[in-house]
């Protein structure tokens, strides 16, 4: 049983504030921009062809000429799904009949691409129907189905319209028929359908969806050699993935035995999300324990300070404990989004501050860094160090692009950012019978099923006061206190005059406020002091380094603020870092930090037996999420300590 | 014209001493061991098949059944060549009729594999003669020919026997016929034949060899698209190398225009060696200038402090300026050997201390690290940091093996180390008409063409007195003073009583001693103080780090000397490092260094907002070349500075 669960997004109304402004950006810029890309109406960006693929698949089903056929990655369909999901969430936040009509038309097109048996995938429908289900390792059919199921659930919840939901229920039945009824072996190369089926189950109550999710999780890794057998049976491939690398495929053992986060980092966290969701859904303690182990494997041994995961571009994957290179990091935007999913589902098993802490870390740093401030360009890879001349240039650093490109041929991240930001309310607020939970500080009105209603007012993460106005009380409230905040002051009252500091207890990172009453105001004051961060000596790549954090924001140093040269700076941590005044004009509004530092001389040649001369100076840091918005320049999160 | 040239190896007689002991090891252990490998008589190591390949090629030529045919890499023949070359040098140092008879038999077998037109390569002769010269990009025919030419020259110089030399002259004529007379396009994918042809030219006086070397150097990069055209013409491949990556192929422009060290690092330095050799041989100033630029590109921007080159395993290649990762370095043993070749040839263009400095750095650190102290195991890759659990394990670190393996399927490095160490006299001593040069400090007797004879007595690099006893004088002597020595004391006399300090002038790193007389003794005293090394802030990967060097030896810290944990140490450079007493029992005899340090606490988790507690301690370092001889443990050259 879920100890608490995500709220329904319909119950959250966004307000102005840091996250609210991002949500406006998604609605106003990102969604229309991405729609044009999907329709191939955006000049100068990689061709998408996503909508054409669905149209052409419909033609194929009707026996018509398929025109320009299929184009793109084998998982191209999922771009439409993620866009639709983001649209659904945006419609909840910002009702818009024109956008809804557009989405309805897209859904019509998608529905038209569904085969009579419920199968839905444009790649196979257009190119070769006989290849269906023959390459689970690389084929992404179940992955695309999963994303479309998520879109269907979201669109149904947003609009009450069930056309896509019905399409995807039929699709789920088609999958069930193949894998369960007919008993064909196999599990998805890219997990996603499992977590989607669990959402479908909750939206529809259809137990087939729960059973199918459970089936895929139970069968995974039961026969570790499944992909090897699959490869032996077929004559075609997409990329030629190595079926023998079971740890990479996350099939090295049954999921309940997993104890190490391995392989493709996005696939990993999507899988673990489904595992955590099923664990709470079915009270599966063994599964819960595996999730605990995997959570620790990631967050205690394999996660960047920015909440990024995946240390290498070779397979976009986890590597080994404590191997966290800054300059060749992969730290895919989607992986940090997936880590938020996992954290949110872990919270449904156990209310513990670390889940919210990691969710925040991933969101305010890597996820937001994935998008340019204007919403028009995106990072797939989120390094912690960029040195022009090496980044994007050296053969080992080709993936570390020092400035965000427009759109990718493989465009998984941009729509993923869009759907995450527009659905942040689900991650911010949770509930169980009597208690309402605030996991993240997101301004807006929230109604809980138990009747509690509150309005959160905050300029977090740039101000550290979070004010909850109880619109309708009589129920319990619990608020997460971030692990980074060395202190918290809680004040309660009904108006400015009556607000008074109260004592409190914190349990596992949550402040339990007891019953709150209508009209009551609860105000949290968190620690606003910038902090130096130090790395475990076990991490070889950041030995002797120091980083900066203020609130949930990890900072970085960019050339733009530091005379174009970061590499010769050594940070003096003997005095605290200082926050400058919030600058609304800089980088859409940021608070810079300044620290004492020393600038080292640049000697001749590579190595010197002479100590380098150092000149005292001040160094300036900006939030990591805002880096790369001022042209090509050096960037570093971890700096040499003086 | 060469401003000075390598001595003939016949004129150097080794003595006991650091290098002499290594030469004994090569003779007593490495050469017999490698011979057994080449003959497939060594159990438990990778199959070589090298001798069988030559035998089977002979059968193929006689139209007989080729039995077990060809086995191994396309360049397998070169293992025999490098072994033979090492044998030749060993026979000069340590005459041995049995070994010479073995070598003669091997040469008979090799000669038997030569086709009637002079062609010699077992891969093509056994597998498919029609493929000859159709894949210069990957085929390694010219590379193998080059190595066999080097062996032929060495064996001729060592024994006076010209059987192999005649074979290789005929082979040179065959190559000349194809590429010059018949005018077929192309230049070698792996440079080597150019430098070998220049050695052949000097050994035989045959101008065809000089012309052919010059031809290959002149044509390289003249048509940058040559490899692309070649690939288009053929239907077979070895690995499928990308012909469009011209910088990787070192064919991005004519060699006289090169200004950046790019591509496969061994190929690069073999090419530059030939360029530098030809430049001095023909007074080609344009070529000399290109060599100067390439020298600076390597030594001022792309070289590890250990003299290792090649920052990535992706193509075993150079990457970009200042990109010098410690843990994923390639730094192939062969590449540092090639760097010594290049340095030695640069010294023939200009007598300048930096060439000797780099030669020493490469030799005493990366080259010697390439071999286990017992001569039985070898490193191909020479990282500057090894952390068990990551090294050899993470997908990005698979090449960074934390302990030396026995033999490689691709066995280029072991015999390369053998031939380098046995021929060190050529790199240590040089001459021009009136002046004898001492570039490296290697104990032994040397006769120069001008009549000067000297005996060098030293326990360098563990003692810093170098004593030259002039056996036959009347000529000038010049001795390199290493760049790392902050001072040098020079004493002259004829016996212990008459030795007196003298003043001197140093010009471009060389101490010019003027005419020395028979019976005179010259004694250099170099600085024996351990020094901390600091890296240019331009190198991102070693920001805030410190390394240790004493004399030419770069030191490293190993777990074995430091309670198994290097990562939590921070070095205090406020006081000088101290040399312990030389310990003859440790690692075949080393002087350890000790430094003040602090040991940091290991906190819970990855990151901490709390400064880590530090406990003062002493840290111990051993010479880098000796690392990895005490089982699996952590190793680091660059340490965090406190």
Short mmCIF file of N, CA and C in Angstrom, two decimals, chain A residues 503-623:
data_model
loop_
_atom_site.label_atom_id
_atom_site.label_comp_id
_atom_site.label_asym_id
_atom_site.label_seq_id
_atom_site.Cartn_x
_atom_site.Cartn_y
_atom_site.Cartn_z
N UNK A 503 7.79 25.32 18.14
CA UNK A 503 8.73 24.20 18.11
C UNK A 503 8.14 23.11 17.22
N UNK A 504 8.93 22.18 16.86
CA UNK A 504 8.46 21.17 15.91
C UNK A 504 9.32 19.94 16.06
N UNK A 505 8.84 18.86 15.48
CA UNK A 505 9.69 17.68 15.39
C UNK A 505 9.88 17.33 13.92
N UNK A 506 11.05 16.92 13.62
CA UNK A 506 11.33 16.47 12.25
C UNK A 506 11.58 14.98 12.30
N UNK A 507 10.88 14.27 11.44
CA UNK A 507 11.03 12.82 11.40
C UNK A 507 11.39 12.41 9.98
N UNK A 508 12.53 11.76 9.85
CA UNK A 508 13.01 11.34 8.52
C UNK A 508 12.93 12.49 7.51
N UNK A 509 13.32 13.67 7.94
CA UNK A 509 13.38 14.79 7.00
C UNK A 509 12.06 15.50 6.78
N UNK A 510 11.00 15.11 7.49
CA UNK A 510 9.71 15.76 7.33
C UNK A 510 9.28 16.43 8.63
N UNK A 511 8.75 17.61 8.47
CA UNK A 511 8.22 18.39 9.56
C UNK A 511 6.72 18.03 9.66
N UNK A 512 6.36 17.40 10.76
CA UNK A 512 4.95 17.01 10.92
C UNK A 512 4.25 18.08 11.73
N UNK A 513 3.36 18.83 11.08
CA UNK A 513 2.75 20.01 11.69
C UNK A 513 1.43 19.71 12.39
N UNK A 514 1.03 18.48 12.37
CA UNK A 514 -0.25 18.13 12.99
C UNK A 514 -1.39 18.74 12.19
N UNK A 515 -2.54 18.81 12.83
CA UNK A 515 -3.72 19.32 12.13
C UNK A 515 -3.58 20.83 11.92
N UNK A 516 -3.88 21.25 10.73
CA UNK A 516 -3.86 22.69 10.44
C UNK A 516 -5.30 23.14 10.19
N UNK A 517 -5.53 24.41 10.54
CA UNK A 517 -6.91 24.88 10.48
C UNK A 517 -7.10 25.91 9.36
N UNK A 518 -8.31 26.01 8.91
CA UNK A 518 -8.65 27.00 7.89
C UNK A 518 -8.21 28.38 8.36
N UNK A 519 -7.53 29.10 7.46
CA UNK A 519 -7.10 30.46 7.82
C UNK A 519 -5.73 30.50 8.45
N UNK A 520 -5.23 29.34 8.82
CA UNK A 520 -3.91 29.33 9.44
C UNK A 520 -2.82 29.58 8.39
N UNK A 521 -1.76 30.18 8.86
CA UNK A 521 -0.61 30.40 7.98
C UNK A 521 0.59 29.71 8.62
N UNK A 522 1.30 28.96 7.83
CA UNK A 522 2.53 28.32 8.32
C UNK A 522 3.66 28.82 7.46
N UNK A 523 4.70 29.29 8.12
CA UNK A 523 5.81 29.86 7.36
C UNK A 523 7.10 29.16 7.76
N UNK A 524 7.79 28.65 6.76
CA UNK A 524 9.10 28.04 7.00
C UNK A 524 10.17 29.01 6.56
N UNK A 525 11.19 29.11 7.38
CA UNK A 525 12.35 29.90 6.96
C UNK A 525 13.53 28.94 6.92
N UNK A 526 14.04 28.73 5.68
CA UNK A 526 15.17 27.82 5.53
C UNK A 526 16.47 28.61 5.52
N UNK A 527 17.53 27.88 5.64
CA UNK A 527 18.86 28.48 5.68
C UNK A 527 19.24 29.02 4.30
N UNK A 528 19.59 30.30 4.24
CA UNK A 528 19.92 30.87 2.93
C UNK A 528 21.42 31.06 2.72
N UNK A 529 22.22 30.52 3.61
CA UNK A 529 23.67 30.72 3.48
C UNK A 529 24.26 29.82 2.40
N UNK A 530 25.05 30.40 1.51
CA UNK A 530 25.75 29.55 0.54
C UNK A 530 26.68 28.60 1.28
N UNK A 531 26.79 27.41 0.78
CA UNK A 531 27.65 26.42 1.43
C UNK A 531 28.68 25.87 0.46
N UNK A 532 29.86 25.64 1.00
CA UNK A 532 30.85 24.90 0.23
C UNK A 532 30.52 23.42 0.35
N UNK A 533 30.70 22.70 -0.72
CA UNK A 533 30.52 21.25 -0.70
C UNK A 533 31.86 20.57 -0.90
N UNK A 534 32.05 19.50 -0.20
CA UNK A 534 33.28 18.72 -0.31
C UNK A 534 32.92 17.31 -0.74
N UNK A 535 33.79 16.74 -1.54
CA UNK A 535 33.49 15.41 -2.07
C UNK A 535 34.15 14.34 -1.23
N UNK A 536 33.52 13.19 -1.23
CA UNK A 536 34.15 12.03 -0.59
C UNK A 536 35.49 11.77 -1.26
N UNK A 537 36.53 11.49 -0.48
CA UNK A 537 37.82 11.13 -1.09
C UNK A 537 37.74 9.89 -1.97
N UNK A 538 36.64 9.17 -1.88
CA UNK A 538 36.51 8.00 -2.74
C UNK A 538 36.28 8.34 -4.21
N UNK A 539 35.90 9.59 -4.48
CA UNK A 539 35.65 10.00 -5.87
C UNK A 539 36.96 10.55 -6.45
N UNK A 540 37.65 9.76 -7.27
CA UNK A 540 38.98 10.19 -7.71
C UNK A 540 38.96 11.51 -8.48
N UNK A 541 37.90 11.77 -9.23
CA UNK A 541 37.95 12.90 -10.15
C UNK A 541 37.75 14.27 -9.51
N UNK A 542 37.35 14.33 -8.26
CA UNK A 542 37.15 15.64 -7.66
C UNK A 542 37.90 15.76 -6.34
N UNK A 543 38.98 15.04 -6.25
CA UNK A 543 39.88 15.16 -5.12
C UNK A 543 40.32 16.61 -4.94
N UNK A 544 40.25 17.09 -3.72
CA UNK A 544 40.79 18.42 -3.44
C UNK A 544 39.97 19.54 -4.04
N UNK A 545 38.76 19.24 -4.44
CA UNK A 545 37.93 20.26 -5.07
C UNK A 545 36.84 20.72 -4.11
N UNK A 546 36.24 21.83 -4.48
CA UNK A 546 35.17 22.38 -3.68
C UNK A 546 34.07 22.85 -4.65
N UNK A 547 32.83 22.72 -4.22
CA UNK A 547 31.71 23.22 -5.04
C UNK A 547 30.87 24.14 -4.17
N UNK A 548 29.93 24.80 -4.78
CA UNK A 548 29.10 25.75 -4.05
C UNK A 548 27.64 25.40 -4.25
N UNK A 549 26.88 25.54 -3.16
CA UNK A 549 25.45 25.31 -3.24
C UNK A 549 24.76 26.35 -2.37
N UNK A 550 23.63 26.79 -2.84
CA UNK A 550 22.79 27.64 -1.99
C UNK A 550 21.37 27.16 -2.18
N UNK A 551 20.75 26.78 -1.10
CA UNK A 551 19.44 26.15 -1.24
C UNK A 551 19.61 24.90 -2.09
N UNK A 552 18.69 24.66 -2.99
CA UNK A 552 18.79 23.46 -3.82
C UNK A 552 19.70 23.68 -5.04
N UNK A 553 20.17 24.91 -5.20
CA UNK A 553 20.92 25.23 -6.42
C UNK A 553 22.40 24.96 -6.25
N UNK A 554 22.90 24.08 -7.09
CA UNK A 554 24.34 23.90 -7.20
C UNK A 554 24.84 24.99 -8.14
N UNK A 555 25.94 25.59 -7.80
CA UNK A 555 26.48 26.68 -8.61
C UNK A 555 27.63 26.21 -9.49
N UNK A 556 27.93 27.02 -10.48
CA UNK A 556 29.10 26.75 -11.31
C UNK A 556 29.80 28.06 -11.61
N UNK A 557 31.02 27.94 -12.02
CA UNK A 557 31.80 29.12 -12.40
C UNK A 557 31.90 29.14 -13.91
N UNK A 558 31.60 30.29 -14.47
CA UNK A 558 31.71 30.42 -15.92
C UNK A 558 32.72 31.50 -16.28
N UNK A 559 33.34 31.33 -17.43
CA UNK A 559 34.26 32.35 -17.92
C UNK A 559 33.60 33.72 -17.96
N UNK A 560 32.32 33.76 -18.33
CA UNK A 560 31.61 35.03 -18.51
C UNK A 560 31.67 35.92 -17.26
N UNK A 561 31.72 35.32 -16.10
CA UNK A 561 31.77 36.11 -14.86
C UNK A 561 33.19 36.27 -14.32
N UNK A 562 34.14 35.60 -14.95
CA UNK A 562 35.47 35.51 -14.35
C UNK A 562 36.59 35.77 -15.36
N UNK A 563 36.46 36.84 -16.10
CA UNK A 563 37.49 37.24 -17.06
C UNK A 563 37.87 36.13 -18.03
N UNK A 564 36.91 35.28 -18.33
CA UNK A 564 37.15 34.28 -19.37
C UNK A 564 38.03 33.12 -18.96
N UNK A 565 38.49 33.09 -17.71
CA UNK A 565 39.42 32.04 -17.31
C UNK A 565 39.06 31.46 -15.94
N UNK A 566 38.55 30.25 -15.96
CA UNK A 566 38.16 29.54 -14.74
C UNK A 566 39.28 28.64 -14.25
N UNK A 567 40.04 28.13 -15.21
CA UNK A 567 40.99 27.07 -14.88
C UNK A 567 42.10 27.53 -13.94
N UNK A 568 42.43 28.81 -14.00
CA UNK A 568 43.53 29.27 -13.16
C UNK A 568 43.05 29.78 -11.79
N UNK A 569 41.76 29.58 -11.50
CA UNK A 569 41.23 30.02 -10.20
C UNK A 569 41.32 28.90 -9.15
N UNK A 570 41.73 29.26 -7.95
CA UNK A 570 41.66 28.33 -6.82
C UNK A 570 40.83 29.02 -5.75
N UNK A 571 39.84 28.31 -5.23
CA UNK A 571 38.87 28.90 -4.32
C UNK A 571 39.36 28.84 -2.88
N UNK A 572 39.22 29.94 -2.21
CA UNK A 572 39.58 30.04 -0.79
C UNK A 572 38.32 29.82 0.03
N UNK A 573 38.25 28.68 0.71
CA UNK A 573 37.04 28.37 1.46
C UNK A 573 37.18 28.75 2.94
N UNK A 574 38.20 29.55 3.24
CA UNK A 574 38.39 29.90 4.66
C UNK A 574 37.36 30.94 5.12
N UNK A 575 36.77 31.64 4.17
CA UNK A 575 35.68 32.55 4.52
C UNK A 575 34.42 32.12 3.78
N UNK A 576 33.27 32.35 4.35
CA UNK A 576 32.04 31.89 3.68
C UNK A 576 31.85 32.60 2.34
N UNK A 577 31.20 31.91 1.44
CA UNK A 577 30.79 32.55 0.18
C UNK A 577 29.67 33.54 0.50
N UNK A 578 29.57 34.54 -0.35
CA UNK A 578 28.51 35.55 -0.14
C UNK A 578 27.52 35.54 -1.29
N UNK A 579 26.26 35.73 -0.98
CA UNK A 579 25.25 35.87 -2.03
C UNK A 579 25.15 37.35 -2.40
N UNK A 580 25.23 37.64 -3.69
CA UNK A 580 24.98 39.01 -4.13
C UNK A 580 23.46 39.24 -4.09
N UNK A 581 23.06 40.47 -4.36
CA UNK A 581 21.62 40.74 -4.44
C UNK A 581 21.06 40.01 -5.65
N UNK A 582 19.83 39.54 -5.55
CA UNK A 582 19.17 38.90 -6.69
C UNK A 582 19.15 39.88 -7.85
N UNK A 583 19.61 39.43 -9.00
CA UNK A 583 19.67 40.30 -10.17
C UNK A 583 18.63 39.84 -11.19
N UNK A 584 17.50 40.57 -11.27
CA UNK A 584 16.41 40.11 -12.16
C UNK A 584 16.79 40.15 -13.63
N UNK A 585 17.85 40.91 -13.95
CA UNK A 585 18.20 41.04 -15.37
C UNK A 585 19.22 40.00 -15.82
N UNK A 586 19.89 39.39 -14.88
CA UNK A 586 20.94 38.43 -15.26
C UNK A 586 20.34 37.04 -15.42
N UNK A 587 20.52 36.45 -16.58
CA UNK A 587 20.12 35.04 -16.79
C UNK A 587 18.68 34.76 -16.35
N UNK A 588 17.78 35.62 -16.74
CA UNK A 588 16.36 35.53 -16.36
C UNK A 588 16.13 35.70 -14.87
N UNK A 589 17.13 36.23 -14.18
CA UNK A 589 16.97 36.42 -12.74
C UNK A 589 17.70 35.37 -11.94
N UNK A 590 18.86 35.73 -11.42
CA UNK A 590 19.61 34.79 -10.57
C UNK A 590 20.28 35.57 -9.44
N UNK A 591 20.66 34.85 -8.43
CA UNK A 591 21.52 35.38 -7.38
C UNK A 591 22.91 34.81 -7.61
N UNK A 592 23.86 35.68 -7.88
CA UNK A 592 25.23 35.18 -8.02
C UNK A 592 25.85 34.99 -6.65
N UNK A 593 26.81 34.12 -6.57
CA UNK A 593 27.60 33.97 -5.35
C UNK A 593 29.00 34.50 -5.63
N UNK A 594 29.60 35.08 -4.59
CA UNK A 594 31.00 35.45 -4.78
C UNK A 594 31.84 34.86 -3.66
N UNK A 595 33.05 34.48 -4.02
CA UNK A 595 33.96 33.84 -3.08
C UNK A 595 35.36 34.41 -3.24
N UNK A 596 36.09 34.33 -2.17
CA UNK A 596 37.50 34.70 -2.25
C UNK A 596 38.23 33.61 -3.04
N UNK A 597 39.18 34.06 -3.83
CA UNK A 597 39.90 33.08 -4.65
C UNK A 597 41.32 33.59 -4.91
N UNK A 598 42.08 32.74 -5.53
CA UNK A 598 43.41 33.12 -5.98
C UNK A 598 43.52 32.76 -7.45
N UNK A 599 44.13 33.68 -8.18
CA UNK A 599 44.37 33.38 -9.58
C UNK A 599 45.83 32.99 -9.76
N UNK A 600 46.02 31.80 -10.33
CA UNK A 600 47.39 31.31 -10.50
C UNK A 600 47.99 31.82 -11.80
N UNK A 601 49.29 32.00 -11.77
CA UNK A 601 49.97 32.37 -13.01
C UNK A 601 49.94 31.17 -13.97
N UNK A 602 50.03 31.47 -15.24
CA UNK A 602 50.13 30.41 -16.24
C UNK A 602 51.61 30.32 -16.62
N UNK A 603 52.27 29.26 -16.22
CA UNK A 603 53.70 29.18 -16.53
C UNK A 603 53.93 28.74 -17.98
N UNK A 604 55.15 28.84 -18.42
CA UNK A 604 55.53 28.28 -19.73
C UNK A 604 55.41 26.76 -19.65
N UNK A 605 54.97 26.14 -20.69
CA UNK A 605 54.98 24.68 -20.75
C UNK A 605 53.96 24.02 -19.84
N UNK A 606 54.12 22.74 -19.68
CA UNK A 606 53.11 21.95 -18.98
C UNK A 606 53.36 21.82 -17.49
N UNK A 607 54.61 21.63 -17.10
CA UNK A 607 54.92 21.30 -15.71
C UNK A 607 56.03 22.21 -15.20
N UNK A 608 55.95 22.52 -13.94
CA UNK A 608 56.91 23.46 -13.38
C UNK A 608 57.34 22.98 -12.01
N UNK A 609 58.61 23.09 -11.71
CA UNK A 609 59.09 22.71 -10.38
C UNK A 609 58.96 23.89 -9.42
N UNK A 610 58.52 24.98 -9.94
CA UNK A 610 58.35 26.19 -9.14
C UNK A 610 56.88 26.33 -8.79
N UNK A 611 56.61 26.70 -7.55
CA UNK A 611 55.22 26.95 -7.16
C UNK A 611 54.67 28.11 -8.00
N UNK A 612 53.45 27.98 -8.44
CA UNK A 612 52.89 29.03 -9.29
C UNK A 612 52.50 30.23 -8.44
N UNK A 613 52.81 31.41 -8.95
CA UNK A 613 52.43 32.63 -8.23
C UNK A 613 50.91 32.74 -8.20
N UNK A 614 50.41 33.31 -7.12
CA UNK A 614 48.97 33.43 -6.97
C UNK A 614 48.60 34.86 -6.59
N UNK A 615 47.56 35.35 -7.17
CA UNK A 615 47.10 36.70 -6.88
C UNK A 615 45.69 36.61 -6.30
N UNK A 616 45.45 37.23 -5.16
CA UNK A 616 44.09 37.17 -4.59
C UNK A 616 43.08 37.83 -5.53
N UNK A 617 41.91 37.30 -5.57
CA UNK A 617 40.86 37.88 -6.41
C UNK A 617 39.50 37.41 -5.90
N UNK A 618 38.46 37.86 -6.54
CA UNK A 618 37.12 37.40 -6.22
C UNK A 618 36.61 36.57 -7.40
N UNK A 619 36.00 35.46 -7.09
CA UNK A 619 35.43 34.63 -8.16
C UNK A 619 33.91 34.61 -8.01
N UNK A 620 33.22 34.53 -9.12
CA UNK A 620 31.76 34.62 -9.14
C UNK A 620 31.16 33.35 -9.71
N UNK A 621 30.10 32.91 -9.07
CA UNK A 621 29.43 31.69 -9.52
C UNK A 621 27.97 31.97 -9.82
N UNK A 622 27.45 31.24 -10.81
CA UNK A 622 26.02 31.35 -11.15
C UNK A 622 25.40 29.96 -11.02
N UNK A 623 24.07 29.90 -10.89
CA UNK A 623 23.44 28.58 -10.77
C UNK A 623 23.78 27.70 -11.97
#
